[in-house]
CSV table of C-alpha atoms in Angstrom, one decimal:
chain,number,residue,atom,x,y,z
A,1,UNK,CA,44.6,13.1,-15.8
A,2,UNK,CA,43.9,12.5,-19.4
A,3,UNK,CA,41.0,11.9,-21.7
A,4,UNK,CA,42.5,8.8,-23.2
A,5,UNK,CA,45.7,6.7,-23.5
A,6,UNK,CA,47.1,4.8,-26.6
A,7,UNK,CA,45.1,1.8,-25.1
A,8,UNK,CA,41.9,3.7,-25.7
A,9,UNK,CA,41.0,2.4,-29.1
A,10,UNK,CA,37.3,1.6,-29.0
A,11,UNK,CA,35.1,4.4,-30.3
A,12,UNK,CA,31.9,4.9,-28.3
A,13,UNK,CA,28.8,7.0,-28.9
A,14,UNK,CA,27.5,8.7,-25.8
A,15,UNK,CA,25.9,11.8,-24.4
A,16,UNK,CA,27.7,14.4,-22.4
A,17,UNK,CA,27.4,17.8,-20.8
A,18,UNK,CA,30.1,20.2,-22.1
A,19,UNK,CA,29.7,23.0,-19.5
A,20,UNK,CA,27.7,24.1,-16.5
A,21,UNK,CA,24.6,24.9,-18.5
A,22,UNK,CA,24.0,21.2,-18.0
A,23,UNK,CA,22.7,20.6,-21.5
A,24,UNK,CA,23.4,17.1,-22.8
A,25,UNK,CA,24.5,16.6,-26.4
A,26,UNK,CA,26.0,13.7,-28.4
A,27,UNK,CA,29.6,13.0,-27.7
A,28,UNK,CA,32.0,10.6,-29.4
A,29,UNK,CA,34.9,9.3,-27.3
A,30,UNK,CA,37.1,6.3,-26.8
A,31,UNK,CA,37.2,3.6,-24.2
A,32,UNK,CA,40.1,1.3,-23.3
A,33,UNK,CA,40.6,-2.1,-24.7
A,34,UNK,CA,39.2,-5.0,-22.7
A,35,UNK,CA,42.0,-5.9,-20.2
A,36,UNK,CA,42.6,-9.2,-18.5
A,37,UNK,CA,40.4,-8.2,-15.5
A,38,UNK,CA,37.8,-6.4,-17.6
A,39,UNK,CA,34.4,-7.1,-19.0
A,40,UNK,CA,33.0,-5.2,-21.9
A,41,UNK,CA,29.3,-4.4,-21.6
A,42,UNK,CA,26.7,-3.5,-24.2
A,43,UNK,CA,24.7,-0.9,-22.3
A,44,UNK,CA,21.0,-1.6,-22.5
A,45,UNK,CA,19.6,0.9,-20.0
A,46,UNK,CA,20.9,3.6,-17.7
A,47,UNK,CA,19.0,5.4,-14.9
A,48,UNK,CA,19.0,9.1,-14.4
A,49,UNK,CA,20.0,9.9,-10.9
A,50,UNK,CA,19.8,13.2,-9.0
A,51,UNK,CA,23.6,13.0,-8.8
A,52,UNK,CA,23.7,13.3,-12.6
A,53,UNK,CA,21.8,16.6,-12.3
A,54,UNK,CA,24.3,17.9,-9.8
A,55,UNK,CA,27.3,16.9,-11.9
A,56,UNK,CA,26.1,18.2,-15.2
A,57,UNK,CA,25.5,21.6,-13.6
A,58,UNK,CA,28.7,21.5,-11.5
A,59,UNK,CA,26.6,22.2,-8.3
A,60,UNK,CA,29.4,20.6,-6.2
A,61,UNK,CA,32.3,22.4,-8.0
A,62,UNK,CA,34.0,19.1,-9.0
A,63,UNK,CA,32.8,18.4,-12.5
A,64,UNK,CA,35.4,17.7,-15.2
A,65,UNK,CA,33.9,18.6,-18.6
A,66,UNK,CA,32.9,17.0,-20.9
A,67,UNK,CA,31.1,14.7,-18.4
A,68,UNK,CA,29.2,11.6,-19.5
A,69,UNK,CA,26.9,10.8,-16.6
A,70,UNK,CA,25.2,7.6,-15.6
A,71,UNK,CA,25.9,5.1,-12.8
A,72,UNK,CA,22.7,3.0,-12.9
A,73,UNK,CA,23.7,0.7,-15.8
A,74,UNK,CA,22.4,-2.6,-17.0
A,75,UNK,CA,23.6,-4.5,-20.0
A,76,UNK,CA,25.0,-7.6,-21.5
A,77,UNK,CA,28.6,-8.8,-21.5
A,78,UNK,CA,30.2,-9.0,-24.9
A,79,UNK,CA,33.9,-9.5,-23.9
A,80,UNK,CA,35.5,-11.2,-21.0
A,81,UNK,CA,39.1,-10.8,-19.8
A,82,UNK,CA,41.3,-13.8,-19.5
A,83,UNK,CA,41.5,-13.5,-15.6
A,84,UNK,CA,37.8,-13.1,-15.1
A,85,UNK,CA,36.1,-16.2,-13.8
A,86,UNK,CA,32.8,-15.1,-12.4
A,87,UNK,CA,31.3,-13.7,-15.7
A,88,UNK,CA,30.7,-15.1,-19.2
A,89,UNK,CA,29.6,-13.8,-22.5
A,90,UNK,CA,25.9,-13.0,-22.6
A,91,UNK,CA,25.5,-12.5,-18.8
A,92,UNK,CA,23.0,-9.9,-17.6
A,93,UNK,CA,25.0,-7.5,-15.5
A,94,UNK,CA,24.9,-4.1,-13.7
A,95,UNK,CA,27.4,-1.4,-12.9
A,96,UNK,CA,26.7,1.2,-10.2
A,97,UNK,CA,28.7,4.0,-8.8
A,98,UNK,CA,32.1,2.4,-8.3
A,99,UNK,CA,34.8,2.1,-11.0
A,100,UNK,CA,38.0,1.6,-9.0
A,101,UNK,CA,39.5,1.6,-5.5
A,102,UNK,CA,42.9,0.9,-4.0
A,103,UNK,CA,42.1,-2.8,-3.3
A,104,UNK,CA,44.6,-2.7,-0.4
A,105,UNK,CA,43.0,-0.7,2.5
A,106,UNK,CA,40.9,-2.1,5.3
A,107,UNK,CA,37.7,-1.1,3.6
A,108,UNK,CA,38.6,-2.7,0.3
A,109,UNK,CA,39.6,-5.9,2.0
A,110,UNK,CA,36.4,-5.8,4.0
A,111,UNK,CA,34.1,-5.4,1.0
A,112,UNK,CA,33.4,-1.8,1.8
A,113,UNK,CA,35.1,-0.4,-1.3
A,114,UNK,CA,32.7,2.6,-1.3
A,115,UNK,CA,34.6,4.0,1.8
A,116,UNK,CA,38.1,3.6,0.3
A,117,UNK,CA,39.7,7.0,0.4
A,118,UNK,CA,41.0,6.4,-3.1
A,119,UNK,CA,37.6,5.5,-4.5
A,120,UNK,CA,36.9,6.5,-8.1
A,121,UNK,CA,33.5,6.7,-9.5
A,122,UNK,CA,31.9,5.4,-12.7
A,123,UNK,CA,31.9,8.9,-14.1
A,124,UNK,CA,33.8,12.1,-13.3
A,125,UNK,CA,36.5,10.0,-11.6
A,126,UNK,CA,40.1,9.2,-12.4
A,127,UNK,CA,40.7,5.6,-13.3
A,128,UNK,CA,43.9,3.6,-12.5
A,129,UNK,CA,45.4,4.6,-15.9
A,130,UNK,CA,45.0,8.3,-15.1
A,131,UNK,CA,42.1,8.8,-17.5
A,132,UNK,CA,38.7,10.4,-16.7
A,133,UNK,CA,35.9,7.9,-16.3
A,134,UNK,CA,32.8,8.2,-18.5
A,135,UNK,CA,29.4,6.7,-17.4
A,136,UNK,CA,26.5,4.9,-18.7
A,137,UNK,CA,25.0,7.5,-21.0
A,138,UNK,CA,26.8,5.6,-23.7
A,139,UNK,CA,26.3,2.5,-25.8
A,140,UNK,CA,29.3,0.5,-24.4
A,141,UNK,CA,31.2,0.3,-21.2
A,142,UNK,CA,34.5,-1.4,-20.2
A,143,UNK,CA,34.6,-2.2,-16.5
A,144,UNK,CA,36.9,-4.1,-14.1
A,145,UNK,CA,34.9,-7.2,-13.2
A,146,UNK,CA,35.4,-6.5,-9.4
A,147,UNK,CA,32.9,-3.6,-9.8
A,148,UNK,CA,30.2,-5.5,-11.8
A,149,UNK,CA,27.3,-7.4,-10.4
A,150,UNK,CA,24.9,-10.0,-11.8
A,151,UNK,CA,21.3,-9.0,-12.5
A,152,UNK,CA,18.8,-11.8,-11.4
A,153,UNK,CA,17.0,-13.3,-14.4
A,154,UNK,CA,13.6,-12.5,-13.1
A,155,UNK,CA,14.2,-8.7,-12.9
A,156,UNK,CA,13.5,-6.6,-16.0
A,157,UNK,CA,16.7,-4.8,-17.1
A,158,UNK,CA,15.1,-1.4,-17.3
A,159,UNK,CA,13.4,-1.4,-13.9
A,160,UNK,CA,16.5,-3.0,-12.3
A,161,UNK,CA,18.9,-0.3,-13.5
A,162,UNK,CA,18.1,2.3,-10.7
A,163,UNK,CA,18.8,-0.4,-8.1
A,164,UNK,CA,22.5,0.1,-8.9
A,165,UNK,CA,22.4,3.4,-7.1
A,166,UNK,CA,19.0,4.1,-5.5
A,167,UNK,CA,18.5,0.5,-4.5
A,168,UNK,CA,21.9,0.0,-2.8
A,169,UNK,CA,21.8,3.5,-1.3
A,170,UNK,CA,18.8,2.6,0.8
A,171,UNK,CA,19.5,-1.2,1.2
A,172,UNK,CA,22.9,-0.6,2.9
A,173,UNK,CA,21.7,1.5,5.8
A,174,UNK,CA,18.7,-0.9,6.3
A,175,UNK,CA,21.2,-3.8,6.6
A,176,UNK,CA,23.4,-1.7,8.9
A,177,UNK,CA,20.4,-1.0,11.2
A,178,UNK,CA,19.6,-4.8,11.3
A,179,UNK,CA,16.3,-4.3,9.4
A,180,UNK,CA,16.9,-7.4,7.1
A,181,UNK,CA,16.9,-9.9,9.9
A,182,UNK,CA,14.6,-8.2,12.6
A,183,UNK,CA,11.1,-7.7,11.2
A,184,UNK,CA,8.4,-5.8,13.1
A,185,UNK,CA,10.3,-2.4,13.4
A,186,UNK,CA,8.7,0.9,12.8
A,187,UNK,CA,10.5,2.5,9.9
A,188,UNK,CA,10.2,6.1,8.5
A,189,UNK,CA,11.1,7.1,5.0
A,190,UNK,CA,11.5,10.8,4.4
A,191,UNK,CA,10.8,11.8,0.8
A,192,UNK,CA,9.0,9.7,-1.8
A,193,UNK,CA,11.2,10.0,-4.9
A,194,UNK,CA,13.7,7.8,-6.6
A,195,UNK,CA,15.3,6.6,-3.4
A,196,UNK,CA,12.2,6.8,-1.2
A,197,UNK,CA,9.9,4.7,-3.2
A,198,UNK,CA,12.2,1.8,-3.4
A,199,UNK,CA,13.0,2.2,0.3
A,200,UNK,CA,9.3,1.7,1.0
A,201,UNK,CA,9.2,-1.4,-1.1
A,202,UNK,CA,12.2,-2.9,0.7
A,203,UNK,CA,11.1,-2.0,4.2
A,204,UNK,CA,7.7,-3.7,3.5
A,205,UNK,CA,9.4,-6.7,2.0
A,206,UNK,CA,11.5,-7.1,5.1
A,207,UNK,CA,8.4,-7.1,7.3
A,208,UNK,CA,8.3,-3.6,8.8
A,209,UNK,CA,5.6,-1.0,9.5
A,210,UNK,CA,6.4,1.9,7.2
A,211,UNK,CA,5.6,5.6,7.6
A,212,UNK,CA,6.3,7.9,4.7
A,213,UNK,CA,7.1,11.5,5.7
A,214,UNK,CA,6.6,14.0,2.8
A,215,UNK,CA,5.9,17.7,2.1
A,216,UNK,CA,3.4,16.7,-0.5
A,217,UNK,CA,-0.1,15.6,0.8
A,218,UNK,CA,-0.9,14.5,-2.8
A,219,UNK,CA,1.5,11.6,-2.4
A,220,UNK,CA,-0.5,9.9,0.4
A,221,UNK,CA,-2.6,7.6,-1.8
A,222,UNK,CA,0.4,6.7,-3.9
A,223,UNK,CA,2.4,5.8,-0.8
A,224,UNK,CA,-0.3,3.7,0.8
A,225,UNK,CA,-2.3,2.2,-2.0
A,226,UNK,CA,0.4,1.5,-4.6
A,227,UNK,CA,3.6,1.2,-2.6
A,228,UNK,CA,2.1,-0.3,0.6
A,229,UNK,CA,3.1,2.2,3.2
A,230,UNK,CA,1.1,1.9,6.5
A,231,UNK,CA,1.1,5.5,7.5
A,232,UNK,CA,1.7,8.9,5.9
A,233,UNK,CA,2.8,12.2,7.6
A,234,UNK,CA,2.8,15.6,6.0
A,235,UNK,CA,6.0,17.1,7.4
A,236,UNK,CA,4.6,20.7,7.2
A,237,UNK,CA,1.5,19.8,9.3
A,238,UNK,CA,2.5,20.4,12.9
A,239,UNK,CA,-0.4,18.4,14.3
A,240,UNK,CA,0.4,15.3,12.3
A,241,UNK,CA,4.1,15.6,13.2
A,242,UNK,CA,3.1,16.0,16.9
A,243,UNK,CA,1.0,12.8,16.7
A,244,UNK,CA,4.0,11.0,15.3
A,245,UNK,CA,6.4,11.9,18.1
A,246,UNK,CA,8.6,9.1,19.4
A,247,UNK,CA,6.9,6.5,17.2
A,248,UNK,CA,9.7,5.3,14.9
A,249,UNK,CA,12.8,3.1,15.4
A,250,UNK,CA,14.7,4.0,12.3
A,251,UNK,CA,14.3,6.8,9.7
A,252,UNK,CA,15.9,7.0,6.3
A,253,UNK,CA,16.1,10.6,5.0
A,254,UNK,CA,16.3,10.5,1.2
A,255,UNK,CA,15.6,14.2,0.5
A,256,UNK,CA,18.1,16.0,-1.7
A,257,UNK,CA,17.0,19.5,-0.9
A,258,UNK,CA,18.0,21.6,2.1
A,259,UNK,CA,15.8,21.0,5.2
A,260,UNK,CA,15.9,20.8,8.9
A,261,UNK,CA,16.4,17.5,10.7
A,262,UNK,CA,14.8,18.8,13.9
A,263,UNK,CA,11.2,17.9,13.3
A,264,UNK,CA,12.2,14.5,11.8
A,265,UNK,CA,14.3,13.6,14.8
A,266,UNK,CA,11.3,14.2,17.1
A,267,UNK,CA,9.6,11.3,15.3
A,268,UNK,CA,12.3,8.8,16.6
A,269,UNK,CA,11.9,6.8,19.7
A,270,UNK,CA,14.6,7.2,22.4
A,271,UNK,CA,17.7,5.6,21.1
A,272,UNK,CA,16.4,5.8,17.5
A,273,UNK,CA,18.6,6.3,14.5
A,274,UNK,CA,18.2,8.7,11.6
A,275,UNK,CA,20.3,7.8,8.5
A,276,UNK,CA,20.9,10.6,5.9
A,277,UNK,CA,21.3,9.3,2.4
A,278,UNK,CA,20.1,12.3,0.4
A,279,UNK,CA,22.8,14.8,-0.8
A,280,UNK,CA,21.6,18.4,-0.6
A,281,UNK,CA,23.9,20.9,-2.2
A,282,UNK,CA,23.6,23.1,0.9
A,283,UNK,CA,24.1,22.2,4.6
A,284,UNK,CA,21.1,20.7,6.4
A,285,UNK,CA,20.0,22.0,9.8
A,286,UNK,CA,20.7,19.8,12.8
A,287,UNK,CA,19.5,21.2,16.1
A,288,UNK,CA,21.0,19.7,19.2
A,289,UNK,CA,18.0,19.4,21.5
A,290,UNK,CA,16.2,16.6,19.7
A,291,UNK,CA,19.5,14.7,19.8
A,292,UNK,CA,20.2,15.3,23.4
A,293,UNK,CA,16.7,14.7,24.9
A,294,UNK,CA,16.1,11.6,22.9
A,295,UNK,CA,19.5,10.0,23.0
A,296,UNK,CA,19.2,9.8,19.2
A,297,UNK,CA,21.8,9.2,16.6
A,298,UNK,CA,22.3,10.7,13.1
A,299,UNK,CA,24.5,9.0,10.6
A,300,UNK,CA,25.2,9.0,6.9
A,301,UNK,CA,25.5,6.2,4.4
A,302,UNK,CA,26.9,6.2,0.8
A,303,UNK,CA,25.9,3.5,-1.7
A,304,UNK,CA,27.5,0.1,-0.7
A,305,UNK,CA,30.4,-2.2,-1.3
A,306,UNK,CA,30.4,-4.7,-4.1
A,307,UNK,CA,29.5,-7.8,-2.1
A,308,UNK,CA,26.6,-5.9,-0.5
A,309,UNK,CA,25.5,-4.6,-3.9
A,310,UNK,CA,25.3,-8.2,-5.2
A,311,UNK,CA,23.4,-9.2,-2.1
A,312,UNK,CA,21.0,-6.3,-2.7
A,313,UNK,CA,20.4,-7.4,-6.3
A,314,UNK,CA,19.8,-11.0,-5.1
A,315,UNK,CA,17.4,-9.9,-2.4
A,316,UNK,CA,15.5,-7.8,-4.9
A,317,UNK,CA,15.3,-10.8,-7.2
A,318,UNK,CA,14.0,-12.9,-4.3
A,319,UNK,CA,11.3,-10.4,-3.4
A,320,UNK,CA,10.7,-9.2,-7.0
A,321,UNK,CA,11.6,-5.6,-6.0
A,322,UNK,CA,12.2,-3.2,-8.9
A,323,UNK,CA,12.0,0.6,-9.3
A,324,UNK,CA,9.0,2.3,-10.9
A,325,UNK,CA,10.5,3.9,-14.0
A,326,UNK,CA,9.6,6.1,-16.9
A,327,UNK,CA,11.5,5.0,-20.0
A,328,UNK,CA,12.9,7.7,-22.3
A,329,UNK,CA,15.0,7.8,-25.5
A,330,UNK,CA,18.4,9.5,-25.4
A,331,UNK,CA,17.0,12.6,-27.3
A,332,UNK,CA,14.8,13.2,-24.2
A,333,UNK,CA,17.6,13.4,-21.6
A,334,UNK,CA,17.5,17.2,-21.3
A,335,UNK,CA,13.8,17.2,-20.9
A,336,UNK,CA,14.1,14.4,-18.2
A,337,UNK,CA,16.8,16.4,-16.3
A,338,UNK,CA,14.6,19.5,-16.4
A,339,UNK,CA,11.7,17.5,-15.0
A,340,UNK,CA,13.9,15.8,-12.4
A,341,UNK,CA,14.9,19.2,-11.2
A,342,UNK,CA,11.2,19.9,-10.6
A,343,UNK,CA,10.6,16.5,-9.0
A,344,UNK,CA,8.3,15.7,-11.9
A,345,UNK,CA,9.0,11.9,-12.3
A,346,UNK,CA,7.4,8.8,-10.8
A,347,UNK,CA,10.0,7.7,-9.8
A,348,UNK,CA,13.0,7.3,-11.9
A,349,UNK,CA,13.8,8.1,-15.5
A,350,UNK,CA,15.6,5.3,-17.3
A,351,UNK,CA,17.3,5.9,-20.7
A,352,UNK,CA,16.7,3.2,-23.3
A,353,UNK,CA,20.2,3.3,-24.6
A,354,UNK,CA,20.0,0.3,-26.9
A,355,UNK,CA,16.6,1.3,-28.3
A,356,UNK,CA,15.1,-2.1,-27.5
A,357,UNK,CA,11.8,-0.9,-25.9
A,358,UNK,CA,8.8,0.4,-27.7
A,359,UNK,CA,8.4,4.0,-26.6
């Protein structure tokens, strides 16, 4: 593990957390030269994910400081390696959570690189050359082309950026549950944040009846009127939850705080599936009776492979699905992280890295 090698000759301006206080400050570092399989990307925008918050504060005990967060990156290609055939100068592209994998295991060969046991992430990972990866809170990125996707021309680069994590995180389990090709299902979305709001948009675009489950009654109008949800349940209201029993085919749980899955499982029909995509820093509660008496399944899902991520971007282009974002300048990152910790954002902060938007 190293910060750089002799091949790291490109000086980059970025923003990093230096310790577990989580405070972000300017950071100058070096990236590798563009290799034969690489593309160099001028970063335009980068979303602020809840994972960034966990990493800068070392909530999971795995952070390697200084850490440059950011895995919801959109930008424009400025260099193309000699062996790269599917990208060209000027292409609008995105980089999500993945930076490298073994390329040889069953998952890599089956376009499920995200489940490779040697997966390395866009930041706080160890790249093939042994150096620590730095993310999209920076003005330039060098990425292996196998972990880069095209951004459809009709999608704005700022509102498309969070699709690289939030979008694929909810798209992948929807596809896994056959929600793309089988309209008319009853789908529940737990939590109406960065992941939840785009999950509602996707589920509606795919032709399903959508129920939002939230602890916040104040979000009902937003869920129904603006995002198009059909129903809204307040999870702390026992009567509402009782009325919703055995009504849903599939539920996506996007909540990143500790909570019990018991009441949520009761909303599923017999043989229903609950997919957990949120990442609480403490164990969630999973009582056995709702599983046993409803023949229900609980599974997890983590982002998606590269083929699936490109499919997700193309589907979002087809249906004009983007994230609802609040643009910020880099000097407001700390304020944004503080607000994110309080769930005070509708629904994703996106950093205007290149300074191209009027804020």
